[in-house]
PDB file of C-alpha atoms in Angstrom:
ATOM      1  CA  MET A   4       0.000   0.000   0.000  1.00  0.00           C
ATOM      2  CA  GLU A   5       1.257   3.441  -0.943  1.00  0.00           C
ATOM      3  CA  LEU A   6       0.025   6.833   0.261  1.00  0.00           C
ATOM      4  CA  ASN A   7      -1.094   7.733  -3.244  1.00  0.00           C
ATOM      5  CA  GLY A   8      -3.285   4.627  -3.375  1.00  0.00           C
ATOM      6  CA  ILE A   9      -5.392   5.386  -0.303  1.00  0.00           C
ATOM      7  CA  LYS A  10      -9.025   6.201  -1.013  1.00  0.00           C
ATOM      8  CA  PRO A  11     -12.268   6.071   0.983  1.00  0.00           C
ATOM      9  CA  ALA A  12     -14.407   2.927   0.925  1.00  0.00           C
ATOM     10  CA  ASP A  13     -17.001   2.582  -1.833  1.00  0.00           C
ATOM     11  CA  GLY A  14     -20.136   4.517  -0.937  1.00  0.00           C
ATOM     12  CA  ALA A  15     -18.481   6.366   1.945  1.00  0.00           C
ATOM     13  CA  LYS A  16     -18.456   9.679   0.062  1.00  0.00           C
ATOM     14  CA  HIS A  17     -21.011  11.094  -2.351  1.00  0.00           C
ATOM     15  CA  TYR A  18     -21.278  14.323  -4.258  1.00  0.00           C
ATOM     16  CA  LYS A  19     -23.607  17.075  -3.108  1.00  0.00           C
ATOM     17  CA  ARG A  20     -26.542  17.737  -5.436  1.00  0.00           C
ATOM     18  CA  ARG A  21     -25.816  20.941  -7.391  1.00  0.00           C
ATOM     19  CA  VAL A  22     -29.127  22.636  -8.034  1.00  0.00           C
ATOM     20  CA  GLY A  23     -29.883  25.603 -10.260  1.00  0.00           C
ATOM     21  CA  ARG A  24     -27.051  24.888 -12.714  1.00  0.00           C
ATOM     22  CA  GLY A  25     -28.958  24.725 -15.989  1.00  0.00           C
ATOM     23  CA  ILE A  26     -31.531  22.617 -17.811  1.00  0.00           C
ATOM     24  CA  GLY A  27     -29.099  19.790 -18.573  1.00  0.00           C
ATOM     25  CA  SER A  28     -28.577  18.950 -14.912  1.00  0.00           C
ATOM     26  CA  GLY A  29     -32.257  18.082 -14.443  1.00  0.00           C
ATOM     27  CA  LEU A  30     -32.348  20.451 -11.493  1.00  0.00           C
ATOM     28  CA  GLY A  31     -32.157  23.818 -13.233  1.00  0.00           C
ATOM     29  CA  LYS A  32     -34.436  26.872 -12.993  1.00  0.00           C
ATOM     30  CA  THR A  33     -36.695  26.101  -9.980  1.00  0.00           C
ATOM     31  CA  ALA A  34     -34.127  23.599  -8.605  1.00  0.00           C
ATOM     32  CA  GLY A  35     -36.713  20.935  -7.719  1.00  0.00           C
ATOM     33  CA  ARG A  36     -38.792  23.320  -5.596  1.00  0.00           C
ATOM     34  CA  GLY A  37     -41.723  23.688  -7.982  1.00  0.00           C
ATOM     35  CA  HIS A  38     -43.364  27.064  -8.685  1.00  0.00           C
ATOM     36  CA  LYS A  39     -44.259  29.759  -6.145  1.00  0.00           C
ATOM     37  CA  GLY A  40     -45.442  29.156  -2.578  1.00  0.00           C
ATOM     38  CA  GLN A  41     -43.817  29.214   0.817  1.00  0.00           C
ATOM     39  CA  LYS A  42     -41.687  26.111   0.258  1.00  0.00           C
ATOM     40  CA  SER A  43     -40.187  27.484  -2.948  1.00  0.00           C
ATOM     41  CA  ARG A  44     -38.716  30.559  -1.252  1.00  0.00           C
ATOM     42  CA  ALA A  45     -35.509  30.938   0.726  1.00  0.00           C
ATOM     43  CA  GLY A  46     -36.114  30.817   4.465  1.00  0.00           C
ATOM     44  CA  GLY A  47     -39.750  29.920   3.961  1.00  0.00           C
ATOM     45  CA  TYR A  48     -40.871  26.978   6.021  1.00  0.00           C
ATOM     46  CA  HIS A  49     -43.019  26.213   9.069  1.00  0.00           C
ATOM     47  CA  LYS A  50     -42.648  24.502  12.399  1.00  0.00           C
ATOM     48  CA  VAL A  51     -43.227  20.774  12.807  1.00  0.00           C
ATOM     49  CA  GLY A  52     -46.935  19.959  13.140  1.00  0.00           C
ATOM     50  CA  PHE A  53     -48.094  23.285  11.642  1.00  0.00           C
ATOM     51  CA  GLU A  54     -51.179  22.758   9.471  1.00  0.00           C
ATOM     52  CA  GLY A  55     -51.629  26.148   7.886  1.00  0.00           C
ATOM     53  CA  GLY A  56     -53.497  27.615  10.820  1.00  0.00           C
ATOM     54  CA  GLN A  57     -55.874  24.669  11.166  1.00  0.00           C
ATOM     55  CA  MET A  58     -55.893  23.233  14.700  1.00  0.00           C
ATOM     56  CA  PRO A  59     -52.977  20.752  14.669  1.00  0.00           C
ATOM     57  CA  LEU A  60     -53.608  17.048  15.169  1.00  0.00           C
ATOM     58  CA  GLN A  61     -51.713  16.910  18.475  1.00  0.00           C
ATOM     59  CA  ARG A  62     -54.048  19.602  19.857  1.00  0.00           C
ATOM     60  CA  ARG A  63     -57.248  18.169  18.340  1.00  0.00           C
ATOM     61  CA  LEU A  64     -56.846  14.790  19.990  1.00  0.00           C
ATOM     62  CA  PRO A  65     -57.881  14.382  23.640  1.00  0.00           C
ATOM     63  CA  LYS A  66     -55.253  13.942  26.314  1.00  0.00           C
ATOM     64  CA  ARG A  67     -55.549  10.558  27.927  1.00  0.00           C
ATOM     65  CA  GLY A  68     -53.726   8.699  30.657  1.00  0.00           C
ATOM     66  CA  PHE A  69     -50.355   8.943  32.316  1.00  0.00           C
ATOM     67  CA  LYS A  70     -47.519   6.450  32.529  1.00  0.00           C
ATOM     68  CA  SER A  71     -45.156   6.888  35.438  1.00  0.00           C
ATOM     69  CA  GLN A  72     -41.476   6.557  34.563  1.00  0.00           C
ATOM     70  CA  SER A  73     -40.662   5.358  38.082  1.00  0.00           C
ATOM     71  CA  LEU A  74     -42.724   2.172  37.557  1.00  0.00           C
ATOM     72  CA  GLN A  75     -39.977   0.702  35.372  1.00  0.00           C
ATOM     73  CA  PHE A  76     -37.954   0.136  38.575  1.00  0.00           C
ATOM     74  CA  ASN A  77     -40.776  -1.722  40.387  1.00  0.00           C
ATOM     75  CA  ALA A  78     -41.636  -5.403  40.085  1.00  0.00           C
ATOM     76  CA  GLU A  79     -43.926  -7.938  41.694  1.00  0.00           C
ATOM     77  CA  ILE A  80     -43.543 -11.661  42.212  1.00  0.00           C
ATOM     78  CA  THR A  81     -46.098 -14.281  43.191  1.00  0.00           C
ATOM     79  CA  LEU A  82     -46.168 -16.841  45.992  1.00  0.00           C
ATOM     80  CA  THR A  83     -45.985 -19.533  43.287  1.00  0.00           C
ATOM     81  CA  SER A  84     -42.671 -18.167  41.989  1.00  0.00           C
ATOM     82  CA  LEU A  85     -41.308 -18.004  45.565  1.00  0.00           C
ATOM     83  CA  GLU A  86     -42.306 -21.660  45.988  1.00  0.00           C
ATOM     84  CA  ARG A  87     -40.542 -22.608  42.742  1.00  0.00           C
ATOM     85  CA  LEU A  88     -37.407 -20.677  43.759  1.00  0.00           C
ATOM     86  CA  GLY A  89     -36.902 -23.015  46.721  1.00  0.00           C
ATOM     87  CA  ALA A  90     -34.648 -20.670  48.729  1.00  0.00           C
ATOM     88  CA  THR A  91     -35.167 -20.207  52.484  1.00  0.00           C
ATOM     89  CA  GLU A  92     -33.843 -16.636  52.556  1.00  0.00           C
ATOM     90  CA  VAL A  93     -34.832 -14.338  49.704  1.00  0.00           C
ATOM     91  CA  ASP A  94     -33.612 -10.826  48.949  1.00  0.00           C
ATOM     92  CA  LEU A  95     -33.421  -8.622  45.850  1.00  0.00           C
ATOM     93  CA  LEU A  96     -30.067 -10.053  44.715  1.00  0.00           C
ATOM     94  CA  THR A  97     -31.387 -13.636  44.956  1.00  0.00           C
ATOM     95  CA  LEU A  98     -34.362 -12.745  42.746  1.00  0.00           C
ATOM     96  CA  LYS A  99     -32.132 -11.029  40.143  1.00  0.00           C
ATOM     97  CA  GLN A 100     -29.770 -14.014  39.986  1.00  0.00           C
ATOM     98  CA  ALA A 101     -32.727 -16.393  39.584  1.00  0.00           C
ATOM     99  CA  GLY A 102     -34.030 -14.222  36.727  1.00  0.00           C
ATOM    100  CA  LEU A 103     -37.375 -13.543  38.406  1.00  0.00           C
ATOM    101  CA  VAL A 104     -36.900  -9.757  38.206  1.00  0.00           C
ATOM    102  CA  GLY A 105     -34.931  -7.562  35.800  1.00  0.00           C
ATOM    103  CA  GLU A 106     -31.530  -6.022  36.441  1.00  0.00           C
ATOM    104  CA  LEU A 107     -32.911  -2.455  36.748  1.00  0.00           C
ATOM    105  CA  ILE A 108     -35.453  -3.353  39.431  1.00  0.00           C
ATOM    106  CA  LYS A 109     -35.076  -1.596  42.801  1.00  0.00           C
ATOM    107  CA  VAL A 110     -38.397  -2.329  44.567  1.00  0.00           C
ATOM    108  CA  VAL A 111     -40.039  -5.768  44.713  1.00  0.00           C
ATOM    109  CA  LYS A 112     -43.377  -6.725  46.257  1.00  0.00           C
ATOM    110  CA  VAL A 113     -44.825 -10.201  46.786  1.00  0.00           C
ATOM    111  CA  ILE A 114     -48.474 -10.619  45.790  1.00  0.00           C
ATOM    112  CA  LYS A 115     -50.872 -13.351  46.902  1.00  0.00           C
ATOM    113  CA  THR A 116     -51.227 -15.489  43.800  1.00  0.00           C
ATOM    114  CA  GLY A 117     -50.858 -19.214  44.217  1.00  0.00           C
ATOM    115  CA  ALA A 118     -49.849 -21.021  47.393  1.00  0.00           C
ATOM    116  CA  LEU A 119     -46.761 -21.382  49.545  1.00  0.00           C
ATOM    117  CA  THR A 120     -45.843 -24.557  51.459  1.00  0.00           C
ATOM    118  CA  LYS A 121     -42.214 -23.865  52.465  1.00  0.00           C
ATOM    119  CA  SER A 122     -41.025 -21.363  55.063  1.00  0.00           C
ATOM    120  CA  VAL A 123     -39.410 -18.291  53.433  1.00  0.00           C
ATOM    121  CA  LYS A 124     -37.651 -15.338  55.061  1.00  0.00           C
ATOM    122  CA  LEU A 125     -37.927 -12.140  53.003  1.00  0.00           C
ATOM    123  CA  THR A 126     -35.416  -9.324  53.533  1.00  0.00           C
ATOM    124  CA  GLY A 127     -35.761  -5.980  51.775  1.00  0.00           C
ATOM    125  CA  ILE A 128     -38.839  -7.149  49.901  1.00  0.00           C
ATOM    126  CA  GLY A 129     -42.384  -5.929  50.506  1.00  0.00           C
ATOM    127  CA  ALA A 130     -45.543  -7.989  50.558  1.00  0.00           C
ATOM    128  CA  THR A 131     -49.263  -7.319  50.304  1.00  0.00           C
ATOM    129  CA  ALA A 132     -51.387  -7.997  53.390  1.00  0.00           C
ATOM    130  CA  GLY A 133     -52.683 -11.289  51.969  1.00  0.00           C
ATOM    131  CA  ALA A 134     -49.218 -12.440  50.893  1.00  0.00           C
ATOM    132  CA  LYS A 135     -47.756 -11.547  54.286  1.00  0.00           C
ATOM    133  CA  ALA A 136     -50.439 -13.596  56.036  1.00  0.00           C
ATOM    134  CA  ALA A 137     -49.782 -16.566  53.718  1.00  0.00           C
ATOM    135  CA  ILE A 138     -46.001 -16.383  54.307  1.00  0.00           C
ATOM    136  CA  GLU A 139     -46.380 -16.155  58.093  1.00  0.00           C
ATOM    137  CA  ALA A 140     -48.923 -19.013  58.069  1.00  0.00           C
ATOM    138  CA  VAL A 141     -46.225 -21.454  56.868  1.00  0.00           C
ATOM    139  CA  GLY A 142     -43.665 -20.128  59.372  1.00  0.00           C
ATOM    140  CA  GLY A 143     -41.918 -17.529  57.223  1.00  0.00           C
ATOM    141  CA  SER A 144     -41.280 -13.861  57.913  1.00  0.00           C
ATOM    142  CA  VAL A 145     -41.277 -10.526  56.108  1.00  0.00           C
ATOM    143  CA  ALA A 146     -38.627  -8.027  57.184  1.00  0.00           C
TER     144      ALA A 146
END
């Protein structure tokens, strides 16, 4: 390889379109802008969503609902999944390693779905009133 042989990869560079350079270029006279109107003139354009003064779509449609961004860090697990896990002491790290909750999760709550037969000690994990009663009924604890 010599310095005079170096060139960019195929397709890495392309020529700018030269408009308004005569009829033979295919982009002469109006330079692909058509005739008259706001879009044909220099500096003439409008903001995104502008509909010529008509009430824009984003303002015509009703506002509906709200999705909290903090909910992406919350998770819930069932009594059935705790039973399947088979661990006697369960904390957030145990659940992440078992793949029951995602890596970004910071708050976990146990809900009363299914049944629990083994004693489980929860540390740093919340539980609903029904789930707490079910866990304590089999000799477990929620801390």
